[in-house]
Amino acid sequence: SYNNGRSAYLKYNFANEYLSNKYIRQAISSAIDRETLVKGVLKNASIAADGFVPVGLSGGDTTFREAVGPTLEYTYDSDKAKELLAKGTEELGISASDISFTILTKNTDEFTSVAGALQQLLQEELGIKVEVETLDSSSVKTKTKSYDYDVVLASWGADFDDATNFLGAYENAQDANEALYRSDEFNDVYVKAVYETDQNERTKELGEAEKILLEDQAITPLYYTAQYYAVSDRVDGVIRRSVVPYLDTYFAEIK
């Protein structure tokens, strides 16, 4: 098995009256037991996320995740989740039972299982109402593009070996659609990092941008995905990468 440069995460619609509240998003993240999700639901070599940018991508002299370390503060903590939810509901003048939203997901075996587990977990941990809408990939894409969703269970894979492939999607102008995340602080740090020429310093600054993104819980990272593969004992030199193309046979040889 190998980790294939892809992260699974929850993407929010910031026009939603409940999900626009930062404390409620932080509560959702803190209510998710990622280790149980990986080991009990996925049951594969996926890794519980400790940031957004997945393992394997470059970052200066090492990988991004090794250089930056964990940036996800709101990991599983049931008590903390309840405290954060209480802050959010107080701000909105509602009770937890008033909160309801739907997780939109593709009808793959993986995502259907994960969405069902999240539905059960969030309802039990936070006392909120969560529905799941399962559609084919094309319909999910259409609804996402038209902002016709509350939360989307999504994943993104690297098509070039750089953290900007993930973080760049959240740099927005002030006139961006209200459903999208907007942060001047994130934009300023991200742009500064992009134009930094020292690669180690650039990685550090991109890590700071990622911290801002996850402090705001613009998205909620869940896990870094994995793939299994089989290679004949007669074949040597097959390389698996975290960036497309995953399979590299340039150095492969048959014994």
PDB file of C-alpha atoms in Angstrom:
ATOM      1  CA  SER A   1       0.000   0.000   0.000  1.00  0.00           C
ATOM      2  CA  TYR A   2       1.058   3.605  -0.421  1.00  0.00           C
ATOM      3  CA  ASN A   3      -0.379   7.030   0.330  1.00  0.00           C
ATOM      4  CA  ASN A   4      -1.357   8.615  -2.944  1.00  0.00           C
ATOM      5  CA  GLY A   5      -1.236  12.365  -2.285  1.00  0.00           C
ATOM      6  CA  ARG A   6      -4.968  12.728  -1.686  1.00  0.00           C
ATOM      7  CA  SER A   7      -6.873  14.202   1.269  1.00  0.00           C
ATOM      8  CA  ALA A   8     -10.516  13.553   2.188  1.00  0.00           C
ATOM      9  CA  TYR A   9     -12.276  16.421   3.941  1.00  0.00           C
ATOM     10  CA  LEU A  10     -15.549  18.216   4.625  1.00  0.00           C
ATOM     11  CA  LYS A  11     -16.201  21.326   2.547  1.00  0.00           C
ATOM     12  CA  TYR A  12     -18.653  23.858   3.982  1.00  0.00           C
ATOM     13  CA  ASN A  13     -21.166  26.242   2.482  1.00  0.00           C
ATOM     14  CA  PHE A  14     -20.574  29.479   4.391  1.00  0.00           C
ATOM     15  CA  ALA A  15     -24.017  30.770   3.424  1.00  0.00           C
ATOM     16  CA  ASN A  16     -25.543  28.144   5.736  1.00  0.00           C
ATOM     17  CA  GLU A  17     -26.837  29.834   8.903  1.00  0.00           C
ATOM     18  CA  TYR A  18     -25.268  27.224  11.192  1.00  0.00           C
ATOM     19  CA  LEU A  19     -22.079  26.374   9.328  1.00  0.00           C
ATOM     20  CA  SER A  20     -21.158  30.028   8.907  1.00  0.00           C
ATOM     21  CA  ASN A  21     -20.360  29.995  12.640  1.00  0.00           C
ATOM     22  CA  LYS A  22     -16.697  29.185  13.273  1.00  0.00           C
ATOM     23  CA  TYR A  23     -17.330  27.570  16.661  1.00  0.00           C
ATOM     24  CA  ILE A  24     -19.824  25.124  15.185  1.00  0.00           C
ATOM     25  CA  ARG A  25     -17.335  24.130  12.477  1.00  0.00           C
ATOM     26  CA  GLN A  26     -14.640  23.712  15.118  1.00  0.00           C
ATOM     27  CA  ALA A  27     -17.043  21.605  17.180  1.00  0.00           C
ATOM     28  CA  ILE A  28     -17.703  19.358  14.177  1.00  0.00           C
ATOM     29  CA  SER A  29     -13.973  18.814  13.689  1.00  0.00           C
ATOM     30  CA  SER A  30     -13.415  18.119  17.396  1.00  0.00           C
ATOM     31  CA  ALA A  31     -16.274  15.593  17.435  1.00  0.00           C
ATOM     32  CA  ILE A  32     -14.741  13.407  14.711  1.00  0.00           C
ATOM     33  CA  ASP A  33     -12.637  10.456  15.846  1.00  0.00           C
ATOM     34  CA  ARG A  34     -10.395  10.149  12.791  1.00  0.00           C
ATOM     35  CA  GLU A  35      -8.491   7.117  14.054  1.00  0.00           C
ATOM     36  CA  THR A  36     -11.726   5.169  14.439  1.00  0.00           C
ATOM     37  CA  LEU A  37     -12.864   6.400  11.033  1.00  0.00           C
ATOM     38  CA  VAL A  38      -9.690   5.013   9.430  1.00  0.00           C
ATOM     39  CA  LYS A  39      -9.401   1.781  11.391  1.00  0.00           C
ATOM     40  CA  GLY A  40     -13.074   0.971  11.901  1.00  0.00           C
ATOM     41  CA  VAL A  41     -14.681   2.205   8.681  1.00  0.00           C
ATOM     42  CA  LEU A  42     -12.039   2.419   5.959  1.00  0.00           C
ATOM     43  CA  LYS A  43      -9.952  -0.471   7.303  1.00  0.00           C
ATOM     44  CA  ASN A  44      -7.059   0.280   4.985  1.00  0.00           C
ATOM     45  CA  ALA A  45      -3.729   2.091   4.993  1.00  0.00           C
ATOM     46  CA  SER A  46      -5.259   5.578   5.039  1.00  0.00           C
ATOM     47  CA  ILE A  47      -3.889   7.920   7.723  1.00  0.00           C
ATOM     48  CA  ALA A  48      -5.902  10.113  10.099  1.00  0.00           C
ATOM     49  CA  ALA A  49      -5.353  13.694   8.930  1.00  0.00           C
ATOM     50  CA  ASP A  50      -3.325  16.102  11.078  1.00  0.00           C
ATOM     51  CA  GLY A  51      -3.466  18.840   8.434  1.00  0.00           C
ATOM     52  CA  PHE A  52      -4.855  19.410   4.953  1.00  0.00           C
ATOM     53  CA  VAL A  53      -1.815  18.877   2.713  1.00  0.00           C
ATOM     54  CA  PRO A  54      -1.302  15.090   2.596  1.00  0.00           C
ATOM     55  CA  VAL A  55       1.795  13.067   3.389  1.00  0.00           C
ATOM     56  CA  GLY A  56       4.306  12.639   0.586  1.00  0.00           C
ATOM     57  CA  LEU A  57       4.296  16.106  -0.973  1.00  0.00           C
ATOM     58  CA  SER A  58       7.603  17.973  -1.090  1.00  0.00           C
ATOM     59  CA  GLY A  59       8.499  20.765   1.305  1.00  0.00           C
ATOM     60  CA  GLY A  60      11.964  22.233   0.951  1.00  0.00           C
ATOM     61  CA  ASP A  61      14.618  19.730   2.047  1.00  0.00           C
ATOM     62  CA  THR A  62      12.036  17.188   3.206  1.00  0.00           C
ATOM     63  CA  THR A  63       8.301  16.594   2.835  1.00  0.00           C
ATOM     64  CA  PHE A  64       5.743  19.266   3.658  1.00  0.00           C
ATOM     65  CA  ARG A  65       4.185  17.321   6.531  1.00  0.00           C
ATOM     66  CA  GLU A  66       7.575  16.507   8.074  1.00  0.00           C
ATOM     67  CA  ALA A  67       8.696  20.134   7.813  1.00  0.00           C
ATOM     68  CA  VAL A  68       5.469  21.741   9.059  1.00  0.00           C
ATOM     69  CA  GLY A  69       4.151  19.090  11.452  1.00  0.00           C
ATOM     70  CA  PRO A  70       0.507  18.876  12.577  1.00  0.00           C
ATOM     71  CA  THR A  71      -1.617  21.976  11.941  1.00  0.00           C
ATOM     72  CA  LEU A  72      -5.039  20.587  12.866  1.00  0.00           C
ATOM     73  CA  GLU A  73      -5.774  21.811  16.392  1.00  0.00           C
ATOM     74  CA  TYR A  74      -9.364  20.582  16.462  1.00  0.00           C
ATOM     75  CA  THR A  75      -8.747  16.856  16.656  1.00  0.00           C
ATOM     76  CA  TYR A  76     -11.014  14.418  18.485  1.00  0.00           C
ATOM     77  CA  ASP A  77     -11.969  15.694  21.941  1.00  0.00           C
ATOM     78  CA  SER A  78     -15.568  15.076  22.985  1.00  0.00           C
ATOM     79  CA  ASP A  79     -15.566  17.602  25.838  1.00  0.00           C
ATOM     80  CA  LYS A  80     -13.943  20.291  23.737  1.00  0.00           C
ATOM     81  CA  ALA A  81     -16.450  19.647  20.953  1.00  0.00           C
ATOM     82  CA  LYS A  82     -19.336  20.251  23.339  1.00  0.00           C
ATOM     83  CA  GLU A  83     -17.722  23.435  24.685  1.00  0.00           C
ATOM     84  CA  LEU A  84     -17.231  24.795  21.180  1.00  0.00           C
ATOM     85  CA  LEU A  85     -20.777  23.879  20.211  1.00  0.00           C
ATOM     86  CA  ALA A  86     -22.073  25.731  23.279  1.00  0.00           C
ATOM     87  CA  LYS A  87     -20.144  28.857  22.191  1.00  0.00           C
ATOM     88  CA  GLY A  88     -21.610  28.621  18.713  1.00  0.00           C
ATOM     89  CA  THR A  89     -25.187  28.087  19.793  1.00  0.00           C
ATOM     90  CA  GLU A  90     -24.898  30.941  22.291  1.00  0.00           C
ATOM     91  CA  GLU A  91     -23.703  33.280  19.541  1.00  0.00           C
ATOM     92  CA  LEU A  92     -26.604  32.250  17.307  1.00  0.00           C
ATOM     93  CA  GLY A  93     -29.186  32.218  20.091  1.00  0.00           C
ATOM     94  CA  ILE A  94     -30.221  28.617  19.399  1.00  0.00           C
ATOM     95  CA  SER A  95     -29.941  25.192  20.995  1.00  0.00           C
ATOM     96  CA  ALA A  96     -27.945  22.250  19.621  1.00  0.00           C
ATOM     97  CA  SER A  97     -31.151  20.449  18.631  1.00  0.00           C
ATOM     98  CA  ASP A  98     -31.997  23.339  16.269  1.00  0.00           C
ATOM     99  CA  ILE A  99     -28.936  22.623  14.132  1.00  0.00           C
ATOM    100  CA  SER A 100     -29.492  20.510  11.050  1.00  0.00           C
ATOM    101  CA  PHE A 101     -27.596  20.088   7.807  1.00  0.00           C
ATOM    102  CA  THR A 102     -27.034  17.564   5.039  1.00  0.00           C
ATOM    103  CA  ILE A 103     -23.770  15.937   4.005  1.00  0.00           C
ATOM    104  CA  LEU A 104     -23.639  15.613   0.222  1.00  0.00           C
ATOM    105  CA  THR A 105     -21.529  12.706  -1.019  1.00  0.00           C
ATOM    106  CA  LYS A 106     -20.705  10.589  -4.042  1.00  0.00           C
ATOM    107  CA  ASN A 107     -22.210   7.104  -4.158  1.00  0.00           C
ATOM    108  CA  THR A 108     -18.903   5.251  -3.888  1.00  0.00           C
ATOM    109  CA  ASP A 109     -18.550   2.525  -1.275  1.00  0.00           C
ATOM    110  CA  GLU A 110     -15.867   4.517   0.539  1.00  0.00           C
ATOM    111  CA  PHE A 111     -17.719   7.818   0.737  1.00  0.00           C
ATOM    112  CA  THR A 112     -21.095   6.248   1.506  1.00  0.00           C
ATOM    113  CA  SER A 113     -19.560   4.417   4.469  1.00  0.00           C
ATOM    114  CA  VAL A 114     -17.676   7.482   5.706  1.00  0.00           C
ATOM    115  CA  ALA A 115     -20.708   9.787   5.389  1.00  0.00           C
ATOM    116  CA  GLY A 116     -22.864   7.311   7.323  1.00  0.00           C
ATOM    117  CA  ALA A 117     -20.264   7.068  10.086  1.00  0.00           C
ATOM    118  CA  LEU A 118     -19.991  10.873  10.305  1.00  0.00           C
ATOM    119  CA  GLN A 119     -23.762  11.205  10.466  1.00  0.00           C
ATOM    120  CA  GLN A 120     -23.984   8.820  13.407  1.00  0.00           C
ATOM    121  CA  LEU A 121     -20.955  10.247  15.176  1.00  0.00           C
ATOM    122  CA  LEU A 122     -21.980  13.913  14.930  1.00  0.00           C
ATOM    123  CA  GLN A 123     -25.536  13.201  16.055  1.00  0.00           C
ATOM    124  CA  GLU A 124     -24.330  11.197  19.063  1.00  0.00           C
ATOM    125  CA  GLU A 125     -21.504  13.551  20.069  1.00  0.00           C
ATOM    126  CA  LEU A 126     -23.205  16.904  19.470  1.00  0.00           C
ATOM    127  CA  GLY A 127     -26.947  16.203  19.547  1.00  0.00           C
ATOM    128  CA  ILE A 128     -27.473  17.825  16.152  1.00  0.00           C
ATOM    129  CA  LYS A 129     -29.430  16.522  13.159  1.00  0.00           C
ATOM    130  CA  VAL A 130     -27.404  15.324  10.178  1.00  0.00           C
ATOM    131  CA  GLU A 131     -28.812  13.941   6.930  1.00  0.00           C
ATOM    132  CA  VAL A 132     -26.864  12.292   4.102  1.00  0.00           C
ATOM    133  CA  GLU A 133     -27.584  12.856   0.399  1.00  0.00           C
ATOM    134  CA  THR A 134     -25.897  10.310  -1.868  1.00  0.00           C
ATOM    135  CA  LEU A 135     -25.696  11.041  -5.605  1.00  0.00           C
ATOM    136  CA  ASP A 136     -23.602  10.049  -8.592  1.00  0.00           C
ATOM    137  CA  SER A 137     -20.336  11.906  -9.102  1.00  0.00           C
ATOM    138  CA  SER A 138     -21.668  14.160 -11.873  1.00  0.00           C
ATOM    139  CA  SER A 139     -24.664  15.301  -9.797  1.00  0.00           C
ATOM    140  CA  VAL A 140     -22.457  16.040  -6.799  1.00  0.00           C
ATOM    141  CA  LYS A 141     -20.188  18.120  -9.014  1.00  0.00           C
ATOM    142  CA  THR A 142     -23.152  20.061 -10.430  1.00  0.00           C
ATOM    143  CA  LYS A 143     -24.615  20.804  -6.985  1.00  0.00           C
ATOM    144  CA  THR A 144     -21.220  21.824  -5.634  1.00  0.00           C
ATOM    145  CA  LYS A 145     -20.568  24.229  -8.521  1.00  0.00           C
ATOM    146  CA  SER A 146     -23.954  25.865  -7.981  1.00  0.00           C
ATOM    147  CA  TYR A 147     -23.397  26.017  -4.189  1.00  0.00           C
ATOM    148  CA  ASP A 148     -26.476  23.856  -3.668  1.00  0.00           C
ATOM    149  CA  TYR A 149     -25.195  22.043  -0.575  1.00  0.00           C
ATOM    150  CA  ASP A 150     -24.578  22.369   3.159  1.00  0.00           C
ATOM    151  CA  VAL A 151     -21.502  20.173   3.506  1.00  0.00           C
ATOM    152  CA  VAL A 152     -19.738  18.127   0.822  1.00  0.00           C
ATOM    153  CA  LEU A 153     -17.660  15.076   1.638  1.00  0.00           C
ATOM    154  CA  ALA A 154     -14.859  15.667  -0.848  1.00  0.00           C
ATOM    155  CA  SER A 155     -11.325  14.633  -1.676  1.00  0.00           C
ATOM    156  CA  TRP A 156      -8.515  16.271  -3.585  1.00  0.00           C
ATOM    157  CA  GLY A 157      -5.380  14.701  -5.030  1.00  0.00           C
ATOM    158  CA  ALA A 158      -2.143  16.373  -6.026  1.00  0.00           C
ATOM    159  CA  ASP A 159      -1.559  16.841  -9.728  1.00  0.00           C
ATOM    160  CA  PHE A 160       1.711  18.673  -9.075  1.00  0.00           C
ATOM    161  CA  ASP A 161       4.128  18.284  -6.196  1.00  0.00           C
ATOM    162  CA  ASP A 162       3.487  21.396  -4.151  1.00  0.00           C
ATOM    163  CA  ALA A 163       1.318  22.437  -1.189  1.00  0.00           C
ATOM    164  CA  THR A 164      -0.167  25.275  -3.237  1.00  0.00           C
ATOM    165  CA  ASN A 165      -2.051  22.569  -5.143  1.00  0.00           C
ATOM    166  CA  PHE A 166      -4.211  22.273  -1.999  1.00  0.00           C
ATOM    167  CA  LEU A 167      -3.997  25.645  -0.250  1.00  0.00           C
ATOM    168  CA  GLY A 168      -4.368  27.776  -3.374  1.00  0.00           C
ATOM    169  CA  ALA A 169      -8.047  26.900  -3.702  1.00  0.00           C
ATOM    170  CA  TYR A 170      -8.835  29.035  -0.626  1.00  0.00           C
ATOM    171  CA  GLU A 171      -7.286  32.307  -1.758  1.00  0.00           C
ATOM    172  CA  ASN A 172     -10.347  34.415  -2.544  1.00  0.00           C
ATOM    173  CA  ALA A 173     -11.179  37.969  -3.499  1.00  0.00           C
ATOM    174  CA  GLN A 174     -13.659  39.881  -1.338  1.00  0.00           C
ATOM    175  CA  ASP A 175     -16.289  39.673  -4.076  1.00  0.00           C
ATOM    176  CA  ALA A 176     -16.204  35.837  -4.045  1.00  0.00           C
ATOM    177  CA  ASN A 177     -19.511  33.986  -3.688  1.00  0.00           C
ATOM    178  CA  GLU A 178     -20.843  34.100  -0.115  1.00  0.00           C
ATOM    179  CA  ALA A 179     -20.745  30.306   0.022  1.00  0.00           C
ATOM    180  CA  LEU A 180     -16.931  30.395  -0.173  1.00  0.00           C
ATOM    181  CA  TYR A 181     -14.369  30.894   2.558  1.00  0.00           C
ATOM    182  CA  ARG A 182     -12.799  34.343   2.637  1.00  0.00           C
ATOM    183  CA  SER A 183      -9.948  35.505   4.860  1.00  0.00           C
ATOM    184  CA  ASP A 184      -7.657  38.492   4.359  1.00  0.00           C
ATOM    185  CA  GLU A 185      -5.244  36.999   6.897  1.00  0.00           C
ATOM    186  CA  PHE A 186      -5.010  33.726   4.973  1.00  0.00           C
ATOM    187  CA  ASN A 187      -4.693  35.537   1.637  1.00  0.00           C
ATOM    188  CA  ASP A 188      -1.843  37.763   2.880  1.00  0.00           C
ATOM    189  CA  VAL A 189       0.188  34.889   4.360  1.00  0.00           C
ATOM    190  CA  TYR A 190      -0.468  32.606   1.391  1.00  0.00           C
ATOM    191  CA  VAL A 191       0.561  35.186  -1.232  1.00  0.00           C
ATOM    192  CA  LYS A 192       3.735  36.028   0.715  1.00  0.00           C
ATOM    193  CA  ALA A 193       4.600  32.316   0.839  1.00  0.00           C
ATOM    194  CA  VAL A 194       3.995  31.769  -2.870  1.00  0.00           C
ATOM    195  CA  TYR A 195       6.559  34.409  -3.841  1.00  0.00           C
ATOM    196  CA  GLU A 196       9.203  33.315  -1.309  1.00  0.00           C
ATOM    197  CA  THR A 197      12.254  31.983  -3.180  1.00  0.00           C
ATOM    198  CA  ASP A 198      13.897  30.119  -0.292  1.00  0.00           C
ATOM    199  CA  GLN A 199      12.168  26.731  -0.429  1.00  0.00           C
ATOM    200  CA  ASN A 200      12.487  25.925   3.278  1.00  0.00           C
ATOM    201  CA  GLU A 201      11.173  29.347   4.283  1.00  0.00           C
ATOM    202  CA  ARG A 202       8.424  29.016   1.684  1.00  0.00           C
ATOM    203  CA  THR A 203       7.334  25.695   3.209  1.00  0.00           C
ATOM    204  CA  LYS A 204       7.287  27.257   6.677  1.00  0.00           C
ATOM    205  CA  GLU A 205       5.111  30.139   5.463  1.00  0.00           C
ATOM    206  CA  LEU A 206       2.733  27.805   3.622  1.00  0.00           C
ATOM    207  CA  GLY A 207       2.445  25.900   6.896  1.00  0.00           C
ATOM    208  CA  GLU A 208       1.390  29.144   8.601  1.00  0.00           C
ATOM    209  CA  ALA A 209      -1.258  29.640   5.914  1.00  0.00           C
ATOM    210  CA  GLU A 210      -2.511  26.101   6.506  1.00  0.00           C
ATOM    211  CA  LYS A 211      -2.755  26.797  10.258  1.00  0.00           C
ATOM    212  CA  ILE A 212      -4.946  29.838   9.589  1.00  0.00           C
ATOM    213  CA  LEU A 213      -7.146  27.809   7.242  1.00  0.00           C
ATOM    214  CA  LEU A 214      -7.662  25.101   9.861  1.00  0.00           C
ATOM    215  CA  GLU A 215      -8.024  27.463  12.809  1.00  0.00           C
ATOM    216  CA  ASP A 216     -10.966  28.916  10.892  1.00  0.00           C
ATOM    217  CA  GLN A 217     -12.043  25.378   9.949  1.00  0.00           C
ATOM    218  CA  ALA A 218     -12.573  26.564   6.398  1.00  0.00           C
ATOM    219  CA  ILE A 219     -12.553  22.835   5.735  1.00  0.00           C
ATOM    220  CA  THR A 220     -12.381  19.826   8.058  1.00  0.00           C
ATOM    221  CA  PRO A 221      -9.640  17.366   7.061  1.00  0.00           C
ATOM    222  CA  LEU A 222     -10.491  13.712   7.725  1.00  0.00           C
ATOM    223  CA  TYR A 223      -7.811  11.387   6.350  1.00  0.00           C
ATOM    224  CA  TYR A 224      -5.027  10.966   3.820  1.00  0.00           C
ATOM    225  CA  THR A 225      -6.087   8.249   1.425  1.00  0.00           C
ATOM    226  CA  ALA A 226      -4.177   5.108   0.457  1.00  0.00           C
ATOM    227  CA  GLN A 227      -4.118   2.659  -2.414  1.00  0.00           C
ATOM    228  CA  TYR A 228      -3.189  -0.999  -2.615  1.00  0.00           C
ATOM    229  CA  TYR A 229      -1.306  -2.558  -5.480  1.00  0.00           C
ATOM    230  CA  ALA A 230       0.320  -5.835  -6.480  1.00  0.00           C
ATOM    231  CA  VAL A 231       3.666  -6.335  -8.196  1.00  0.00           C
ATOM    232  CA  SER A 232       5.075  -9.644  -9.336  1.00  0.00           C
ATOM    233  CA  ASP A 233       8.068 -11.013  -7.422  1.00  0.00           C
ATOM    234  CA  ARG A 234       9.847 -11.033 -10.783  1.00  0.00           C
ATOM    235  CA  VAL A 235       9.645  -7.235 -11.118  1.00  0.00           C
ATOM    236  CA  ASP A 236      11.960  -4.736  -9.419  1.00  0.00           C
ATOM    237  CA  GLY A 237      12.165  -0.946  -9.480  1.00  0.00           C
ATOM    238  CA  VAL A 238       8.484   0.003  -9.649  1.00  0.00           C
ATOM    239  CA  ILE A 239       8.067   3.380  -7.944  1.00  0.00           C
ATOM    240  CA  ARG A 240       4.822   4.635  -6.419  1.00  0.00           C
ATOM    241  CA  ARG A 241       4.500   8.379  -5.941  1.00  0.00           C
ATOM    242  CA  SER A 242       2.208  10.743  -4.076  1.00  0.00           C
ATOM    243  CA  VAL A 243       1.746  12.780  -7.233  1.00  0.00           C
ATOM    244  CA  VAL A 244       0.404  11.863 -10.666  1.00  0.00           C
ATOM    245  CA  PRO A 245       1.607   9.709 -12.365  1.00  0.00           C
ATOM    246  CA  TYR A 246       1.296   7.348  -9.398  1.00  0.00           C
ATOM    247  CA  LEU A 247       2.975   4.427 -11.193  1.00  0.00           C
ATOM    248  CA  ASP A 248       6.533   4.989 -12.455  1.00  0.00           C
ATOM    249  CA  THR A 249       8.103   2.075 -14.341  1.00  0.00           C
ATOM    250  CA  TYR A 250      11.060   3.999 -15.783  1.00  0.00           C
ATOM    251  CA  PHE A 251      13.504   2.080 -13.558  1.00  0.00           C
ATOM    252  CA  ALA A 252      11.546  -1.171 -13.515  1.00  0.00           C
ATOM    253  CA  GLU A 253      13.110  -4.406 -14.670  1.00  0.00           C
ATOM    254  CA  ILE A 254      12.132  -8.047 -14.899  1.00  0.00           C
ATOM    255  CA  LYS A 255      14.445 -10.350 -13.002  1.00  0.00           C
TER     256      LYS A 255
END
